[in-house]
PDB file of C-alpha atoms in Angstrom:
ATOM      1  CA  VAL A1251     -24.632-288.930-186.813  1.00  0.00           C
ATOM      2  CA  ILE A1252     -25.288-290.257-189.983  1.00  0.00           C
ATOM      3  CA  ILE A1253     -23.471-293.009-191.207  1.00  0.00           C
ATOM      4  CA  LYS A1254     -23.284-294.074-194.507  1.00  0.00           C
ATOM      5  CA  LYS A1255     -20.857-296.589-196.434  1.00  0.00           C
ATOM      6  CA  TYR A1256     -18.037-294.789-198.497  1.00  0.00           C
ATOM      7  CA  ASN A1257     -17.997-295.964-202.291  1.00  0.00           C
ATOM      8  CA  ALA A1258     -14.626-295.051-203.285  1.00  0.00           C
ATOM      9  CA  PRO A1259     -14.083-293.840-206.996  1.00  0.00           C
ATOM     10  CA  ALA A1260     -13.356-296.751-209.647  1.00  0.00           C
ATOM     11  CA  GLN A1261      -9.448-296.776-210.286  1.00  0.00           C
ATOM     12  CA  SER A1262     -10.301-296.194-214.124  1.00  0.00           C
ATOM     13  CA  LYS A1263     -11.533-293.177-212.763  1.00  0.00           C
ATOM     14  CA  TYR A1264      -8.627-291.584-211.300  1.00  0.00           C
ATOM     15  CA  ARG A1265      -6.998-292.424-214.790  1.00  0.00           C
ATOM     16  CA  GLU A1266     -10.314-291.390-216.836  1.00  0.00           C
ATOM     17  CA  GLY A1267     -11.456-288.096-214.991  1.00  0.00           C
ATOM     18  CA  PHE A1268     -14.943-287.107-213.620  1.00  0.00           C
ATOM     19  CA  TRP A1269     -17.798-285.104-216.167  1.00  0.00           C
ATOM     20  CA  ALA A1270     -19.059-282.668-214.459  1.00  0.00           C
ATOM     21  CA  SER A1271     -22.416-280.771-214.718  1.00  0.00           C
ATOM     22  CA  ILE A1272     -22.780-277.144-214.435  1.00  0.00           C
ATOM     23  CA  CYS A1273     -25.405-277.015-211.375  1.00  0.00           C
ATOM     24  CA  GLY A1274     -28.563-274.956-211.527  1.00  0.00           C
ATOM     25  CA  PHE A1275     -28.256-274.089-207.398  1.00  0.00           C
ATOM     26  CA  ARG A1276     -26.123-270.984-207.123  1.00  0.00           C
ATOM     27  CA  GLN A1277     -24.071-270.123-204.221  1.00  0.00           C
ATOM     28  CA  ASN A1278     -24.519-266.903-202.206  1.00  0.00           C
ATOM     29  CA  GLU A1279     -20.333-266.249-201.535  1.00  0.00           C
ATOM     30  CA  ASN A1280     -21.601-263.075-199.242  1.00  0.00           C
ATOM     31  CA  SER A1281     -23.579-265.734-196.738  1.00  0.00           C
ATOM     32  CA  TYR A1282     -21.456-266.162-193.464  1.00  0.00           C
ATOM     33  CA  PHE A1283     -22.114-270.823-194.244  1.00  0.00           C
ATOM     34  CA  SER A1284     -20.851-270.722-197.644  1.00  0.00           C
ATOM     35  CA  GLN A1285     -17.124-270.867-195.625  1.00  0.00           C
ATOM     36  CA  ILE A1286     -17.820-273.514-193.424  1.00  0.00           C
ATOM     37  CA  LYS A1287     -17.930-276.671-193.058  1.00  0.00           C
ATOM     38  CA  ALA A1288     -21.462-278.091-191.523  1.00  0.00           C
ATOM     39  CA  THR A1289     -24.328-280.561-191.739  1.00  0.00           C
ATOM     40  CA  GLY A1290     -27.390-278.966-193.734  1.00  0.00           C
ATOM     41  CA  ARG A1291     -26.366-279.635-197.169  1.00  0.00           C
ATOM     42  CA  LEU A1292     -29.523-280.383-198.508  1.00  0.00           C
ATOM     43  CA  LEU A1293     -28.456-278.417-202.519  1.00  0.00           C
ATOM     44  CA  TYR A1294     -25.629-279.848-202.590  1.00  0.00           C
ATOM     45  CA  GLU A1295     -27.056-283.432-202.231  1.00  0.00           C
ATOM     46  CA  LEU A1296     -30.237-282.796-204.804  1.00  0.00           C
ATOM     47  CA  GLU A1297     -26.875-281.162-207.341  1.00  0.00           C
ATOM     48  CA  PHE A1298     -24.720-284.356-206.697  1.00  0.00           C
ATOM     49  CA  ASN A1299     -28.089-286.114-207.110  1.00  0.00           C
ATOM     50  CA  GLU A1300     -29.184-284.449-210.657  1.00  0.00           C
ATOM     51  CA  ALA A1301     -25.263-284.792-212.076  1.00  0.00           C
ATOM     52  CA  ARG A1302     -25.625-288.805-211.593  1.00  0.00           C
ATOM     53  CA  LYS A1303     -29.070-288.352-213.072  1.00  0.00           C
ATOM     54  CA  LYS A1304     -27.587-287.386-215.765  1.00  0.00           C
ATOM     55  CA  GLY A1305     -24.744-289.013-216.136  1.00  0.00           C
ATOM     56  CA  PHE A1306     -22.159-287.496-214.556  1.00  0.00           C
ATOM     57  CA  ASP A1307     -19.364-287.770-211.693  1.00  0.00           C
ATOM     58  CA  GLU A1308     -19.508-284.804-210.114  1.00  0.00           C
ATOM     59  CA  GLY A1309     -21.863-281.022-210.099  1.00  0.00           C
ATOM     60  CA  LEU A1310     -20.361-277.706-210.472  1.00  0.00           C
ATOM     61  CA  ILE A1311     -21.601-275.063-208.571  1.00  0.00           C
ATOM     62  CA  LEU A1312     -21.294-271.662-209.306  1.00  0.00           C
ATOM     63  CA  ASN A1313     -21.686-267.986-207.112  1.00  0.00           C
ATOM     64  CA  SER A1314     -24.042-265.393-207.765  1.00  0.00           C
ATOM     65  CA  SER A1315     -21.666-263.420-209.553  1.00  0.00           C
ATOM     66  CA  GLY A1316     -21.084-266.500-212.177  1.00  0.00           C
ATOM     67  CA  PHE A1317     -17.866-267.740-211.372  1.00  0.00           C
ATOM     68  CA  ILE A1318     -16.829-271.701-210.637  1.00  0.00           C
ATOM     69  CA  ALA A1319     -16.920-271.526-206.696  1.00  0.00           C
ATOM     70  CA  GLU A1320     -16.415-275.228-206.134  1.00  0.00           C
ATOM     71  CA  GLY A1321     -18.063-279.395-206.720  1.00  0.00           C
ATOM     72  CA  THR A1322     -21.025-280.386-205.104  1.00  0.00           C
ATOM     73  CA  ARG A1323     -18.307-282.727-203.211  1.00  0.00           C
ATOM     74  CA  SER A1324     -15.147-281.186-204.309  1.00  0.00           C
ATOM     75  CA  ASN A1325     -13.283-278.384-204.613  1.00  0.00           C
ATOM     76  CA  VAL A1326     -11.804-277.211-207.989  1.00  0.00           C
ATOM     77  CA  PHE A1327      -8.210-276.374-209.803  1.00  0.00           C
ATOM     78  CA  LEU A1328      -7.563-275.734-213.274  1.00  0.00           C
ATOM     79  CA  VAL A1329      -4.099-276.022-214.868  1.00  0.00           C
ATOM     80  CA  LYS A1330      -3.216-273.254-217.303  1.00  0.00           C
ATOM     81  CA  ASP A1331       0.358-272.628-218.269  1.00  0.00           C
ATOM     82  CA  LYS A1332       2.328-274.394-215.940  1.00  0.00           C
ATOM     83  CA  GLN A1333      -0.262-272.421-212.976  1.00  0.00           C
ATOM     84  CA  LEU A1334      -1.989-273.835-210.709  1.00  0.00           C
ATOM     85  CA  LEU A1335      -5.577-271.409-210.599  1.00  0.00           C
ATOM     86  CA  THR A1336      -8.580-272.549-207.269  1.00  0.00           C
ATOM     87  CA  PRO A1337     -10.904-270.655-206.668  1.00  0.00           C
ATOM     88  CA  HIS A1338     -11.166-267.316-203.921  1.00  0.00           C
ATOM     89  CA  LEU A1339     -12.091-268.516-200.926  1.00  0.00           C
ATOM     90  CA  SER A1340     -14.370-265.145-201.443  1.00  0.00           C
ATOM     91  CA  CYS A1341     -16.386-267.096-204.287  1.00  0.00           C
ATOM     92  CA  GLY A1342     -18.014-269.017-201.422  1.00  0.00           C
ATOM     93  CA  CYS A1343     -16.257-272.454-201.371  1.00  0.00           C
ATOM     94  CA  LEU A1344     -15.129-274.573-198.725  1.00  0.00           C
ATOM     95  CA  ASP A1345     -11.559-274.597-197.628  1.00  0.00           C
ATOM     96  CA  GLY A1346     -11.205-277.555-198.140  1.00  0.00           C
ATOM     97  CA  ILE A1347      -8.127-279.722-195.984  1.00  0.00           C
ATOM     98  CA  THR A1348      -7.585-281.389-199.316  1.00  0.00           C
ATOM     99  CA  ARG A1349      -7.300-278.039-201.278  1.00  0.00           C
ATOM    100  CA  GLY A1350      -4.905-276.740-197.998  1.00  0.00           C
ATOM    101  CA  VAL A1351      -2.643-279.343-198.749  1.00  0.00           C
ATOM    102  CA  ILE A1352      -2.295-278.895-202.661  1.00  0.00           C
ATOM    103  CA  LEU A1353      -1.485-275.594-202.231  1.00  0.00           C
ATOM    104  CA  ASP A1354       1.203-276.850-199.212  1.00  0.00           C
ATOM    105  CA  LEU A1355       2.861-278.639-201.989  1.00  0.00           C
ATOM    106  CA  ALA A1356       2.896-276.222-204.834  1.00  0.00           C
ATOM    107  CA  SER A1357       4.986-274.102-202.632  1.00  0.00           C
ATOM    108  CA  GLN A1358       7.020-276.265-201.752  1.00  0.00           C
ATOM    109  CA  TYR A1359       7.736-277.345-205.347  1.00  0.00           C
ATOM    110  CA  LYS A1360       7.931-273.976-206.536  1.00  0.00           C
ATOM    111  CA  ILE A1361       4.567-274.089-208.319  1.00  0.00           C
ATOM    112  CA  LYS A1362       2.771-270.633-209.313  1.00  0.00           C
ATOM    113  CA  THR A1363      -0.589-270.469-207.556  1.00  0.00           C
ATOM    114  CA  TYR A1364      -3.147-267.857-207.909  1.00  0.00           C
ATOM    115  CA  LYS A1365      -6.256-267.966-206.117  1.00  0.00           C
ATOM    116  CA  GLY A1366      -8.690-266.346-208.211  1.00  0.00           C
ATOM    117  CA  ASN A1367     -12.460-265.421-210.200  1.00  0.00           C
ATOM    118  CA  PHE A1368     -12.718-268.208-212.946  1.00  0.00           C
ATOM    119  CA  THR A1369     -15.829-268.997-215.293  1.00  0.00           C
ATOM    120  CA  ILE A1370     -16.488-272.021-217.282  1.00  0.00           C
ATOM    121  CA  GLN A1371     -15.099-270.547-220.137  1.00  0.00           C
ATOM    122  CA  ASP A1372     -11.841-270.133-218.108  1.00  0.00           C
ATOM    123  CA  ILE A1373     -12.253-274.119-216.957  1.00  0.00           C
ATOM    124  CA  TYR A1374     -13.213-275.166-221.212  1.00  0.00           C
ATOM    125  CA  ASN A1375      -9.512-273.218-221.776  1.00  0.00           C
ATOM    126  CA  CYS A1376      -7.558-274.799-219.527  1.00  0.00           C
ATOM    127  CA  ASP A1377      -4.476-276.945-220.201  1.00  0.00           C
ATOM    128  CA  GLU A1378      -5.969-279.833-217.691  1.00  0.00           C
ATOM    129  CA  ALA A1379      -8.408-279.798-214.554  1.00  0.00           C
ATOM    130  CA  PHE A1380      -9.047-281.802-210.660  1.00  0.00           C
ATOM    131  CA  LEU A1381     -10.786-282.404-207.906  1.00  0.00           C
ATOM    132  CA  THR A1382      -9.687-282.635-204.618  1.00  0.00           C
ATOM    133  CA  ASN A1383     -11.548-283.705-201.300  1.00  0.00           C
ATOM    134  CA  SER A1384     -10.858-286.132-198.536  1.00  0.00           C
ATOM    135  CA  LEU A1385     -12.064-289.136-199.333  1.00  0.00           C
ATOM    136  CA  MET A1386     -11.369-289.131-203.194  1.00  0.00           C
ATOM    137  CA  GLY A1387      -7.924-287.177-202.649  1.00  0.00           C
ATOM    138  CA  VAL A1388      -7.052-285.770-205.887  1.00  0.00           C
ATOM    139  CA  MET A1389      -9.582-286.890-209.231  1.00  0.00           C
ATOM    140  CA  PRO A1390      -8.491-285.790-212.901  1.00  0.00           C
ATOM    141  CA  LEU A1391     -11.996-283.869-214.159  1.00  0.00           C
ATOM    142  CA  SER A1392     -12.035-284.446-218.195  1.00  0.00           C
ATOM    143  CA  GLY A1393     -14.657-282.062-218.852  1.00  0.00           C
ATOM    144  CA  VAL A1394     -17.266-280.047-218.401  1.00  0.00           C
ATOM    145  CA  GLU A1395     -20.739-280.938-219.447  1.00  0.00           C
ATOM    146  CA  LYS A1396     -20.143-282.116-223.190  1.00  0.00           C
ATOM    147  CA  GLU A1397     -17.242-280.327-223.364  1.00  0.00           C
ATOM    148  CA  LYS A1398     -13.474-281.991-223.225  1.00  0.00           C
ATOM    149  CA  ILE A1399     -10.596-280.394-221.105  1.00  0.00           C
ATOM    150  CA  GLY A1400      -8.056-279.918-222.144  1.00  0.00           C
ATOM    151  CA  LYS A1401      -4.737-281.877-223.292  1.00  0.00           C
ATOM    152  CA  ALA A1402      -5.182-285.850-223.689  1.00  0.00           C
ATOM    153  CA  LYS A1403      -2.506-286.331-221.164  1.00  0.00           C
ATOM    154  CA  PRO A1404      -2.525-285.054-217.016  1.00  0.00           C
ATOM    155  CA  GLY A1405       0.923-283.445-216.118  1.00  0.00           C
ATOM    156  CA  LEU A1406       0.557-280.720-213.312  1.00  0.00           C
ATOM    157  CA  THR A1407      -2.719-283.096-212.343  1.00  0.00           C
ATOM    158  CA  LYS A1408      -0.195-286.479-212.494  1.00  0.00           C
ATOM    159  CA  PHE A1409       2.113-284.385-210.108  1.00  0.00           C
ATOM    160  CA  PHE A1410      -0.058-283.838-207.478  1.00  0.00           C
ATOM    161  CA  ILE A1411      -2.463-287.242-207.697  1.00  0.00           C
ATOM    162  CA  ASP A1412       1.343-288.949-207.027  1.00  0.00           C
ATOM    163  CA  LYS A1413       2.617-286.465-204.793  1.00  0.00           C
ATOM    164  CA  TYR A1414      -1.259-287.285-202.296  1.00  0.00           C
ATOM    165  CA  ASN A1415      -0.978-290.408-202.734  1.00  0.00           C
ATOM    166  CA  SER A1416       2.682-290.521-201.374  1.00  0.00           C
ATOM    167  CA  MET A1417       1.901-288.799-198.504  1.00  0.00           C
ATOM    168  CA  LEU A1418      -1.094-291.098-197.900  1.00  0.00           C
ATOM    169  CA  LYS A1419       2.157-294.079-197.426  1.00  0.00           C
TER     170      LYS A1419
END
């Protein structure tokens, strides 16, 4: 068992959003272990540390086919034309708890959701994007590498932040 202090993102990050780099590691989406949360996270930790050294908040992991799988510590969501997009589990992403909560909220509020294969270009062309995990909740994703994402004001991202945070009270 490893215990270490969790340093939550600054509140300003929830307004400004995270910036992510593209990781060199590629997820093997055909691996049995790609959808299992395990303690063997060395490659994820190395990629996260590499992203931080480059000045980014998170790293995005592509799978061996070049599609977005997940972040080093998060699931990825895109918003395009008021629809919620997220990598399909077959992309090799972890079926995260907060990911499930967001998908349930989308269903509850009749927000069209599409699980599929998405590229970095899809992120650049989306209206907005966000990341999720159980510790940080819902975090806006403002850009990838040096490319800003979407519009200046979050719409669905803010909606999901508010709904998710109200569930925690």
